[in-house]
Coordinates of C-alpha atoms in Angstrom, one line a residue:
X100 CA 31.8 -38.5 -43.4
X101 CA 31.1 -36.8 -46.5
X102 CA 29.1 -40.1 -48.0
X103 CA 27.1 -40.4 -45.0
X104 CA 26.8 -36.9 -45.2
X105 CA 25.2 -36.9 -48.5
X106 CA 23.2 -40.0 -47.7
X107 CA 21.7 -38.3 -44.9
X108 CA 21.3 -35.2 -47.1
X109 CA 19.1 -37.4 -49.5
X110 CA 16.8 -39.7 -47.5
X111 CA 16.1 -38.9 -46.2
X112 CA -14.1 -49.5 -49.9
X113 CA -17.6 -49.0 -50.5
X114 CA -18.8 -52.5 -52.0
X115 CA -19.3 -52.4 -56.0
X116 CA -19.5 -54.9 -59.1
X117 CA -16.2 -56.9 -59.8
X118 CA -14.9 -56.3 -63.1
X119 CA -13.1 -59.1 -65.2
X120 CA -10.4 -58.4 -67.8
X121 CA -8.5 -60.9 -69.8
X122 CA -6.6 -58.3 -71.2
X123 CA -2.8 -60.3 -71.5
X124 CA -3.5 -64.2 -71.3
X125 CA -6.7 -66.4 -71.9
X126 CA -6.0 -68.5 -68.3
X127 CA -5.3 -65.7 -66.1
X128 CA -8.2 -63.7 -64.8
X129 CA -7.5 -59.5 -63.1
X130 CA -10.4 -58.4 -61.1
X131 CA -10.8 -55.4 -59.8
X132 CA -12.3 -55.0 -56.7
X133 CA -11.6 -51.4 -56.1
X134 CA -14.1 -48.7 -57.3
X135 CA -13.7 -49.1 -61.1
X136 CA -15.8 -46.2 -61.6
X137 CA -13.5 -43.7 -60.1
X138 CA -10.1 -44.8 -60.4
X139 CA -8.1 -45.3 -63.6
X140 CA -6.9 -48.5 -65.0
X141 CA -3.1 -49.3 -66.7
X142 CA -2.7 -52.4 -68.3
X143 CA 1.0 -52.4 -69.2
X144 CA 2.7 -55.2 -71.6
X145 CA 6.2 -54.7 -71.2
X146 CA 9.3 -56.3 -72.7
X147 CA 12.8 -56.2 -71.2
X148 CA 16.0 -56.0 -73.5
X149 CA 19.5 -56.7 -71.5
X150 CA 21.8 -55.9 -74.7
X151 CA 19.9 -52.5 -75.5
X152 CA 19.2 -51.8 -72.0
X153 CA 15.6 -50.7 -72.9
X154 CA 12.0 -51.9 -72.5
X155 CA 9.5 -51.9 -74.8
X156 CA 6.2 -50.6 -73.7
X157 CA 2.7 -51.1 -74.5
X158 CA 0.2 -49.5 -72.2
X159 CA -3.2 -49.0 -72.3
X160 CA -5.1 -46.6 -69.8
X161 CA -8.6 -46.5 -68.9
X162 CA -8.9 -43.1 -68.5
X163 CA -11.9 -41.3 -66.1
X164 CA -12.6 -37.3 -66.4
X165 CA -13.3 -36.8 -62.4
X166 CA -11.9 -33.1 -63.1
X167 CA -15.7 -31.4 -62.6
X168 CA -15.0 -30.5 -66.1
X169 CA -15.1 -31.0 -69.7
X170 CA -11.3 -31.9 -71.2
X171 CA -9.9 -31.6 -74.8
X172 CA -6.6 -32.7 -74.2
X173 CA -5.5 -34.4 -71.2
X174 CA -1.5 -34.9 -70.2
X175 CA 0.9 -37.3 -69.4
X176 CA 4.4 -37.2 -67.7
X177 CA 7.0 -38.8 -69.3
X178 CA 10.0 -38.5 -67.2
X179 CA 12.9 -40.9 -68.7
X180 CA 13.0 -37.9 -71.3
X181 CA 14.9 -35.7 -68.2
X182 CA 18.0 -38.0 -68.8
X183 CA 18.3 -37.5 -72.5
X184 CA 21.0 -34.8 -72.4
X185 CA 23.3 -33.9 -69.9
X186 CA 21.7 -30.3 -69.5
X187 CA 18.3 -31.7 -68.6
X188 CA 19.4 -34.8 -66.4
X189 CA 18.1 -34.3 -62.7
X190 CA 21.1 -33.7 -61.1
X191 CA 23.7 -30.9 -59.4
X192 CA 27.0 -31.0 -61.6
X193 CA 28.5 -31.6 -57.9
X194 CA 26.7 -35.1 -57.9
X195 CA 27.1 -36.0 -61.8
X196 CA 30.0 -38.6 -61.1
X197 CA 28.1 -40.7 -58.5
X198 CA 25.2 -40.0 -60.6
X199 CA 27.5 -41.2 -63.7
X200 CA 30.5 -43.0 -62.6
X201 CA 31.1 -44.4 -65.9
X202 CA 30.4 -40.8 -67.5
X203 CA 26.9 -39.2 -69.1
X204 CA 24.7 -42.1 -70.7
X205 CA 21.4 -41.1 -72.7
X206 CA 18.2 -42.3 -71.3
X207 CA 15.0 -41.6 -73.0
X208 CA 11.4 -42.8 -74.4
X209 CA 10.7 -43.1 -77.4
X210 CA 6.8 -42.6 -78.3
X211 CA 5.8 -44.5 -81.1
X212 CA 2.1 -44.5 -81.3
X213 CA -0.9 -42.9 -79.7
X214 CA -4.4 -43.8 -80.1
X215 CA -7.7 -42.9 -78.4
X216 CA -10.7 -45.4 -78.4
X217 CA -9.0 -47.3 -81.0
X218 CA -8.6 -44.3 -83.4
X219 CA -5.2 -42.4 -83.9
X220 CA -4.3 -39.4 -82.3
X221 CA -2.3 -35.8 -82.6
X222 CA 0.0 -35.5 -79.8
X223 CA 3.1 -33.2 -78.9
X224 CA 5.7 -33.6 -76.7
X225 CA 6.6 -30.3 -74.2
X226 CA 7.9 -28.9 -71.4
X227 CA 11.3 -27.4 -70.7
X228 CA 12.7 -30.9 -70.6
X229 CA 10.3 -33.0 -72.9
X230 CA 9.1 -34.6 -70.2
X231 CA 4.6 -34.0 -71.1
X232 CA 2.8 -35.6 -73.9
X233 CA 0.1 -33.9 -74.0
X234 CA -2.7 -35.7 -76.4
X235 CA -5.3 -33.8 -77.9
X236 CA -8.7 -35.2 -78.1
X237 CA -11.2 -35.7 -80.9
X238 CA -14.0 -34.3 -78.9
X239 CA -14.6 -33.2 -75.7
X240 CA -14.5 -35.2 -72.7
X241 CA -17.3 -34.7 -70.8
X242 CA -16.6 -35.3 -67.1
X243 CA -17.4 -38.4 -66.0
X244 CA -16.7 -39.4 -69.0
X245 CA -14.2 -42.3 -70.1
X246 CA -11.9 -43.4 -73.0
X247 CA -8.8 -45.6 -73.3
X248 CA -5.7 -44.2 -74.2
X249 CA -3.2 -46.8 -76.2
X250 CA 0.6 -45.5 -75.8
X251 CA 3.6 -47.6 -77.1
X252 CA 7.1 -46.5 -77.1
X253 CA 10.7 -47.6 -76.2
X254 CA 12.4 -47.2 -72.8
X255 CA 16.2 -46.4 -73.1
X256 CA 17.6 -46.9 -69.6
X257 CA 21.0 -45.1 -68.7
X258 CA 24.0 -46.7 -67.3
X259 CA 23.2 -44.6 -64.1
X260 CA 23.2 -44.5 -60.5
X261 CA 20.5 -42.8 -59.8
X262 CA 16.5 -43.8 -59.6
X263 CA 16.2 -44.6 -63.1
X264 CA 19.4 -46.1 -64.3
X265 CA 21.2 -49.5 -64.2
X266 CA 24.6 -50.2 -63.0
X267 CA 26.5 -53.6 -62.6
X268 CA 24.0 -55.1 -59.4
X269 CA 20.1 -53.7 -60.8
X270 CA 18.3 -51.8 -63.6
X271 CA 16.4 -49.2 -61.8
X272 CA 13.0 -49.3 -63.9
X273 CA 11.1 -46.2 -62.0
X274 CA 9.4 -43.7 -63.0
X275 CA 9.7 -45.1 -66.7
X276 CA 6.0 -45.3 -68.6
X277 CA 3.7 -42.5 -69.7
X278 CA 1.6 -41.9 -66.0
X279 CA -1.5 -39.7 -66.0
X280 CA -0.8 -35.9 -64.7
X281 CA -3.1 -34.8 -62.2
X282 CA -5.6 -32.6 -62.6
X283 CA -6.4 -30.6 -59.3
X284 CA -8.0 -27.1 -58.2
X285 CA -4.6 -25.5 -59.8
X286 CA -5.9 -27.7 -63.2
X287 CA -3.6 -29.7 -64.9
X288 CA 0.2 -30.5 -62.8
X289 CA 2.9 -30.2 -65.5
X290 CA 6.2 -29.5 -63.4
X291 CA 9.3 -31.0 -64.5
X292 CA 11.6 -33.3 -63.2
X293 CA 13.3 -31.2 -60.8
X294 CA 17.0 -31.8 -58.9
X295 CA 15.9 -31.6 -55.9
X296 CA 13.4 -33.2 -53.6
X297 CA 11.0 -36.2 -55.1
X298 CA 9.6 -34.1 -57.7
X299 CA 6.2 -36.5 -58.3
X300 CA 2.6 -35.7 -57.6
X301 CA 0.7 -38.8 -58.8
X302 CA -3.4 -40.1 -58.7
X303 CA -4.2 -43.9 -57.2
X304 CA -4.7 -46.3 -59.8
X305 CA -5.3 -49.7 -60.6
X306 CA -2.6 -51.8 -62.3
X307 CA -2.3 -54.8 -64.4
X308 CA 0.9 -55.6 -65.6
X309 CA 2.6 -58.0 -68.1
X310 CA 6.9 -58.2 -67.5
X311 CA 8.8 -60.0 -69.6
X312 CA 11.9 -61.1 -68.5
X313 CA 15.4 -63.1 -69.9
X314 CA 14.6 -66.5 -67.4
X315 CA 17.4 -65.5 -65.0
X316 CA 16.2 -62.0 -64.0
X317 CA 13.8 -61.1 -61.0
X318 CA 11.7 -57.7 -60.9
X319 CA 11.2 -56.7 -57.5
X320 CA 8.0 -54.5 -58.0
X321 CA 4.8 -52.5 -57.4
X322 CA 2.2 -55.3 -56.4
X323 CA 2.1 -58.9 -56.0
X324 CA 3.3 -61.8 -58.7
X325 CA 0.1 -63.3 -59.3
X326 CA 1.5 -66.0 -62.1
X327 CA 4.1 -66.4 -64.4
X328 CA 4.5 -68.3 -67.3
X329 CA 8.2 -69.2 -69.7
X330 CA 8.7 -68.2 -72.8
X331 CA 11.8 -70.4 -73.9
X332 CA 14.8 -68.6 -72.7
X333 CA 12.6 -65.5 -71.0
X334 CA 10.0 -65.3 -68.2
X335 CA 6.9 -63.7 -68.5
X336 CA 5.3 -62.7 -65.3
X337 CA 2.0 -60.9 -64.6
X338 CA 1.4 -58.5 -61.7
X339 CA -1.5 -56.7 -60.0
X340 CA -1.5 -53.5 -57.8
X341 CA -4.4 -51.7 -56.9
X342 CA -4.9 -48.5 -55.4
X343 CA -1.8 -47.3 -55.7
X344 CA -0.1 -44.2 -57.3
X345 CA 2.9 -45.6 -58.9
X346 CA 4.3 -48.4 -60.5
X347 CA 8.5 -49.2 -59.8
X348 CA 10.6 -52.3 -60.8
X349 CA 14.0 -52.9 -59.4
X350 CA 15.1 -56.1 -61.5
X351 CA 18.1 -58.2 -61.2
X352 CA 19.5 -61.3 -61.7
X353 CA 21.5 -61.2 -58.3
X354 CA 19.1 -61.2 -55.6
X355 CA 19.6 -63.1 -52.8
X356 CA 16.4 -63.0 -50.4
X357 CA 14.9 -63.5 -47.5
X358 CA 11.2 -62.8 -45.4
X359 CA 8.8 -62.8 -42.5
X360 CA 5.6 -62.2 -42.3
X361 CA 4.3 -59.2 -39.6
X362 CA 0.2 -58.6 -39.4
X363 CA -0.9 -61.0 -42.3
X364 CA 1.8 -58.9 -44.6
X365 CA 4.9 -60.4 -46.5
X366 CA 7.9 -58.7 -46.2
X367 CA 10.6 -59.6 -48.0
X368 CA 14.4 -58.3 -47.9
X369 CA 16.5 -58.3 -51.1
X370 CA 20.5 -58.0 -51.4
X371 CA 23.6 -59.6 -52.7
X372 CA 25.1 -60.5 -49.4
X373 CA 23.7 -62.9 -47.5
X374 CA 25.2 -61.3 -44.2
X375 CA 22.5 -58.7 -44.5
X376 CA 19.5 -59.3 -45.8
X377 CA 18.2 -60.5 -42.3
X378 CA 19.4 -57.3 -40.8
X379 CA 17.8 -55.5 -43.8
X380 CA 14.6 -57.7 -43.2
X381 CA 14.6 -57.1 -39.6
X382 CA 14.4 -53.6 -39.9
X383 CA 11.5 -53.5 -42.3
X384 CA 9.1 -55.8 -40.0
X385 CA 9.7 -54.0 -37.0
X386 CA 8.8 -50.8 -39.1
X387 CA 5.9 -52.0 -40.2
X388 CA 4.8 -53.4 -36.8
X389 CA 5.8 -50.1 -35.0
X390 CA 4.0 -47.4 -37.9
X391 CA 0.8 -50.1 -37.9
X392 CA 0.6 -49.7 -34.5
X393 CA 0.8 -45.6 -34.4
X394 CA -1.0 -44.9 -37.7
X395 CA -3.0 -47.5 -39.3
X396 CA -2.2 -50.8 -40.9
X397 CA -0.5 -51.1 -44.0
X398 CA -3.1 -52.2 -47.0
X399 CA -1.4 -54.0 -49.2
X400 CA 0.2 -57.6 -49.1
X401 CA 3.1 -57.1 -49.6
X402 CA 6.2 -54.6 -48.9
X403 CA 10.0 -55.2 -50.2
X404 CA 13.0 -53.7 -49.5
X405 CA 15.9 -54.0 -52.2
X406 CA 19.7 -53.3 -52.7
X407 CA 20.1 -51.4 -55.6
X408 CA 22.6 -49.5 -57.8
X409 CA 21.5 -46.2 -56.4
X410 CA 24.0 -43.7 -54.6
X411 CA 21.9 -41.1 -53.1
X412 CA 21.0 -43.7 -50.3
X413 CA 16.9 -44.7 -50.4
X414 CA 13.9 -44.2 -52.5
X415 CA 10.4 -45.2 -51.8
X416 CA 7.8 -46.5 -54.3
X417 CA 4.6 -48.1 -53.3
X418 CA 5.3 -51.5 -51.6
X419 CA 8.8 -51.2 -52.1
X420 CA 11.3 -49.3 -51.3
X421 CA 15.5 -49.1 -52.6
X422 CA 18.3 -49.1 -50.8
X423 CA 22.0 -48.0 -52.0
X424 CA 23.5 -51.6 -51.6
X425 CA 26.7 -50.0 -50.8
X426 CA 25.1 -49.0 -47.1
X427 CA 24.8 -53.1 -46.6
X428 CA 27.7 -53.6 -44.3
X429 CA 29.0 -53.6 -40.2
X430 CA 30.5 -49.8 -40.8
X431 CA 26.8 -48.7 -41.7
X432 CA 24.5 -50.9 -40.2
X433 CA 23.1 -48.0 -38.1
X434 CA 22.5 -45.8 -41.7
X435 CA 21.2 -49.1 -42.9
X436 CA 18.7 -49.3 -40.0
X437 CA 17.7 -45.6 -40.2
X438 CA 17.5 -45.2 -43.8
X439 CA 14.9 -48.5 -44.2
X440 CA 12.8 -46.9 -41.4
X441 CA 12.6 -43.7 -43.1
X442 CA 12.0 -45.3 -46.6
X443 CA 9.5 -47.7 -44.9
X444 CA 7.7 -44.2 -43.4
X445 CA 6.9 -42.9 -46.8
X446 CA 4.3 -46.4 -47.2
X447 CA 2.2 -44.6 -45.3
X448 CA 3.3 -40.7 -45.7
X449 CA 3.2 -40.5 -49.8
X450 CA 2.3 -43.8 -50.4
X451 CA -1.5 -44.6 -48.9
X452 CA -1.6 -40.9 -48.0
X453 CA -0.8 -39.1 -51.0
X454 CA 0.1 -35.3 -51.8
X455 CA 2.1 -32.9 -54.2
X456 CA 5.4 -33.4 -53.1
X457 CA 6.2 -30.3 -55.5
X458 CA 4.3 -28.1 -54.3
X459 CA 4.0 -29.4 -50.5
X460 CA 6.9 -31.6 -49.7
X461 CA 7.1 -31.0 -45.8
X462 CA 3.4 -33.1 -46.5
X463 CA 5.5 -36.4 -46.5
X464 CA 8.8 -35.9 -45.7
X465 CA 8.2 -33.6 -42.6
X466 CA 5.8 -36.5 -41.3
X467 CA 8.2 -39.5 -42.5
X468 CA 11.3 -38.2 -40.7
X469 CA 9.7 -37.8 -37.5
X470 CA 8.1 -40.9 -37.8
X471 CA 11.4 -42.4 -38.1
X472 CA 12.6 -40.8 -34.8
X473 CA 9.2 -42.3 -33.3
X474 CA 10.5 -45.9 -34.7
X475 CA 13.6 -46.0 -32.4
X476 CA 11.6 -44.6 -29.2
X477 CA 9.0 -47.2 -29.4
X478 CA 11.2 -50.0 -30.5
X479 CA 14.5 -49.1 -28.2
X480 CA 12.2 -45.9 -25.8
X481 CA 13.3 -42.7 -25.0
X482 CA 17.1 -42.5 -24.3
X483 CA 17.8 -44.0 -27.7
X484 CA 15.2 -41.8 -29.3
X485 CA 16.9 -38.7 -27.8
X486 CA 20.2 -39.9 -28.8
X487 CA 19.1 -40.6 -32.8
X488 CA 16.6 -37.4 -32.6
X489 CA 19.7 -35.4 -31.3
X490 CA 22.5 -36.7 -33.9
X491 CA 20.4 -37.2 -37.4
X492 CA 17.9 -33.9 -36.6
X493 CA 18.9 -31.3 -33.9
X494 CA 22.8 -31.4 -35.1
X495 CA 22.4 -31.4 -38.0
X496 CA 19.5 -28.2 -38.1
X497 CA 22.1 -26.8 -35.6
X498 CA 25.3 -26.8 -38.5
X499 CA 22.9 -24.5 -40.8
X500 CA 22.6 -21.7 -38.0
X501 CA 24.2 -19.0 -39.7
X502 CA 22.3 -19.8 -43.1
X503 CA 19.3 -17.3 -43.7
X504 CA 17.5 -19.8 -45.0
X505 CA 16.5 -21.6 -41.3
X506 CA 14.4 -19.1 -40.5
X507 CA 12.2 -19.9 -43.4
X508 CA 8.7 -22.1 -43.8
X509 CA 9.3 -25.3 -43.8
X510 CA 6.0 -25.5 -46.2
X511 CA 7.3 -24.4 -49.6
X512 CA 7.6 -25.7 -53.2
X513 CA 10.4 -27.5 -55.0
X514 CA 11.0 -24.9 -57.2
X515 CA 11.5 -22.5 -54.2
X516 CA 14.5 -24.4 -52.3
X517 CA 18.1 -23.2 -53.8
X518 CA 20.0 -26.4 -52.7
X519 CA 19.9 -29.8 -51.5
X520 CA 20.7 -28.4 -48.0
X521 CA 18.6 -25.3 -48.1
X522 CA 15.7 -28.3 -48.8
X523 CA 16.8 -30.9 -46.1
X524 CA 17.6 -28.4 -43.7
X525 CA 13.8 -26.9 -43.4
X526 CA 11.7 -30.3 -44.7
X527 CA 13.7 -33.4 -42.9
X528 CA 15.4 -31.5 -40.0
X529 CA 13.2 -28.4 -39.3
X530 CA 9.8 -30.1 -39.9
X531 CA 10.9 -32.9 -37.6
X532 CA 11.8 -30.6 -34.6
X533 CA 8.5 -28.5 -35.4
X534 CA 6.5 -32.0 -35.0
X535 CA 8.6 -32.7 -32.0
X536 CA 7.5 -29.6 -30.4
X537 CA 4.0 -29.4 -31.7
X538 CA 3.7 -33.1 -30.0
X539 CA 5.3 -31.5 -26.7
X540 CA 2.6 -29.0 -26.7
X541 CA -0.5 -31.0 -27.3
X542 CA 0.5 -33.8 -25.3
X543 CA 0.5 -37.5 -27.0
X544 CA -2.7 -38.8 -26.6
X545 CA -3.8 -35.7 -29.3
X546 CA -0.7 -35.8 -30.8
X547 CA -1.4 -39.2 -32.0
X548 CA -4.7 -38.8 -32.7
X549 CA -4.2 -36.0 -35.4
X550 CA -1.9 -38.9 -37.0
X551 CA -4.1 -41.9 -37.1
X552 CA -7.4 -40.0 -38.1
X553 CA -5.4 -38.0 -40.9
X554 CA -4.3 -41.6 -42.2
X555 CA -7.6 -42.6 -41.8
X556 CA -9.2 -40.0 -43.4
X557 CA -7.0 -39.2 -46.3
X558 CA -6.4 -42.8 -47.4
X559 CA -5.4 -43.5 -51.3
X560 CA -6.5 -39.6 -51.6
X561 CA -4.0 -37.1 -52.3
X562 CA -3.7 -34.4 -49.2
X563 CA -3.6 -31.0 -48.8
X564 CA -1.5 -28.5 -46.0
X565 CA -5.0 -27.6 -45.5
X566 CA -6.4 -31.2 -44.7
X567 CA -3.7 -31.5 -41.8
X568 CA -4.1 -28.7 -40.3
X569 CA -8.2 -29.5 -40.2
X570 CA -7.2 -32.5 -38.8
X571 CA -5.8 -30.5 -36.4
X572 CA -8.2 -28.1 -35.5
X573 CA -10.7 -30.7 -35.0
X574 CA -8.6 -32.9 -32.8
X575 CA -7.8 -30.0 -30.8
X576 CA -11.2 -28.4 -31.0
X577 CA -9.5 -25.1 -32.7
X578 CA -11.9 -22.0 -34.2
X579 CA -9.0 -21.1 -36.4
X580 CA -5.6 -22.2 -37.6
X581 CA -2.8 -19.7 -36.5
X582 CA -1.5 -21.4 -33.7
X583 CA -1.1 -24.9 -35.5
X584 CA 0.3 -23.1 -38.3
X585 CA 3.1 -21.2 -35.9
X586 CA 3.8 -24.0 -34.5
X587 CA 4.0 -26.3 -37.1
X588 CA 6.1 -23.5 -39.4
X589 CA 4.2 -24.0 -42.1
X590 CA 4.0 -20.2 -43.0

């Protein structure tokens, strides 16, 4: 009980110009058929090194000023540095064994280099845990303005358990290269890597990527495999993915797979156990069938769902989405089910829809666990969805009665939440029964209104609390915004 309890705990285009690169190889062509003019551009060259465990980077980024104002710096996150020391790893001493089963291993990146428009430049790494380089710029940025930004470095990867970390089944390669902050109405978003929550806030991008691989290994990934080419003993493949916010890799050389197709979109399901990867697969087509259906399609080609060497149970990433392999069994086939729903959720709440899920993590997580519970009502109806919405939400809300906490906004920043269950207790479990009720109240014709046309509206964007609740008010044909926000406990 106390695993599942702790898995539980944790779940939880307008037409323009087409621009050619040749940036990696002569014979294979990117286009971008995005809006180049607004969005920014990675081109990432990266080498993998099984002895060291590290990767060696090379990244350029076409960076755009869209800030509305003139920049002399501009800042990047650089999260492997939160694992360098046991102090600053992001994680509760009570989870540091699963986190670190074979004890504390350094993980880090190493920034060799910096240049802008081709000319070298001053730059500092900061923050409490040395996770911001922060690059200072010649002259100013005017906005609208653009320059490329040339980073290379070294990856270290831990021997961890955890998002970013490798263990004996997969290297968990997320969250690894220099990504853009964002700049928003609060300016420039420098939080750490925080303990708790998914502690990311991240623009849509365009990306072109070059892996290189030893010839046995497979990275599951970000995007679509568009061509690969061998190097001798090593694989080199090259991947696209546009308009998306993040780039993850789950790599192996253990995979066993399987896939279906499900409205024009690949879906593929990988393990190490061939008894579940079509139960695994399963799940992810009818959740993509069933949250198409009630939201909007998914926009991409592709979506994967991966075993990986990760104990706190699932972790989303555009297209794809891991999976603690451990949960791939008959004992836990229903947390198998529930947790690839959930994970499958955040594709459209975090991933297409973006929003700080720092400062606003009920945003996505609110919206993803109910949409879980709305999986199992219209794939099994309403008994089933009574039963799940009663054992994974209500009880669990119910077990936190005496805690002060309950009584709290479920709308409220990382930094603010004391605990892991102070945080699920109000995010997953209170926002769920708030959108419940809220649903109850409006009726579901409304109800699922609000939904699609805040997908619709807020695609590849990043949202606010405030857009919802307009969604709302317009939906409902509200003058003002108290009673959504009492409702919805978002105060």
């Amino acid at each position: 009980m106390k695993t599942i309890f702790k898995i539980l705990l944790l779940l939880i285009i307008t037409i323009t110009p087409i621009v050619t690169y040749t940036f990696i190889r002569d014979d294979v062509q990117f286009t971008f058929n995005a809006n180049y003019k607004t969005l920014n551009r990675y081109f990432i060259k990266a080498e993998f090194d099984p002895v060291n465990k590290a990767i060696y980077v090379d990244e350029k980024v076409n960076y755009i000023n869209n800030t509305g104002k003139k920049l002399k710096k501009i800042y990047f996150h650089i999260y492997p540095n939160a694992f360098k020391t046991a102090k600053t790893a992001p994680y509760f001493e009570e989870d540091f064994y699963e986190a670190y089963p074979n004890g504390f291993d350094s993980g880090y990146i190493d920034i060799k280099k910096v240049t802008v428009d081709n000319r070298k430049s001053k730059y500092n790494i900061i923050g409490r845990d040395h996770t911001i380089l922060m690059i200072e710029l010649e002259k100013w940025l005017e906005n609208g303005a653009q320059i490329t930004v040339h980073i290379q470095g070294r990856v270290k990867i831990p021997n961890s358990r955890g998002r970013f970390g490798y263990d004996k089944y997969t290297f968990n390669i997320t969250n690894w290269y220099p990504i853009l902050a964002v700049y928003d109405e609060d300016g420039w978003n420098l939080d750490p890597y925080y303990k708790l929550g998914d502690p990311f806030y991240s623009d849509i991008s365009n990306y072109r990527v070059e892996f290189i691989v030893p010839s046995d290994y497979f990275p599951v990934s970000t995007g679509v495999i568009i061509d690969k080419k061998r190097l001798n003993d090593r694989l080199k493949y090259y991947i696209k993915a546009d308009n998306v916010r993040d780039f993850a890799i789950i790599l192996s050389n253990k995979f066993k797979k399987q896939e279906a197709w499900v409205d024009n979109i690949r879906v593929v399901s990988y393990c190490f156990d061939d008894l579940y990867k079509k139960a695994a697969l399963q799940y992810a087509v009818d959740s993509i069938k069933v949250f198409n259906d009630l939201f909007g399609k998914y926009p991409y080609e592709e979506f994967e769902v991966v075993a990986s060497d990760f104990y706190i149970g699932g972790m989303e990433y555009p297209n794809v989405v891991m999976i603690d392999k451990d949960i791939y069994s008959n004992e836990q086939l229903d947390i198998l089910e529930y947790i690839i729903v959930h994970e499958t959720a955040h594709q459209w709440w975090y991933g297409v829809v973006g929003n700080d899920q720092i400062d606003e993590p009920w945003l996505d997580e609110s919206l993803t666990e109910y949409s879980t519970i709305l999986y199992y009502e219209k794939k099994y109806g309403q008994e089933v969805k009574n039963k799940v919405f009663n054992q994974m939400v209500i009880n669990r809300f119910n077990k936190y009665e005496d805690y002060s906490f309950i009584n709290k906004s479920i709308n409220k920043s990382l930094k603010n939440f004391n605990s892991w269950r102070e945080y699920s207790a109000l995010v997953y479990q209170k926002g769920a029964i708030s959108l419940n009720e809220f649903r109850r109240k409006i009726g579901d014709e409304k109800f699922f209104n609000i939904l699609k046309l805040y997908f619709e509206k807020n695609m590849f964007k990043n949202a606010k609390t405030e857009d919802f609740i307009e969604i709302c008010r317009e939906v409902l044909k509200l003058k003002n915004d108290e009673t959504i926000i009492k409702q919805l406990s978002i105060r």
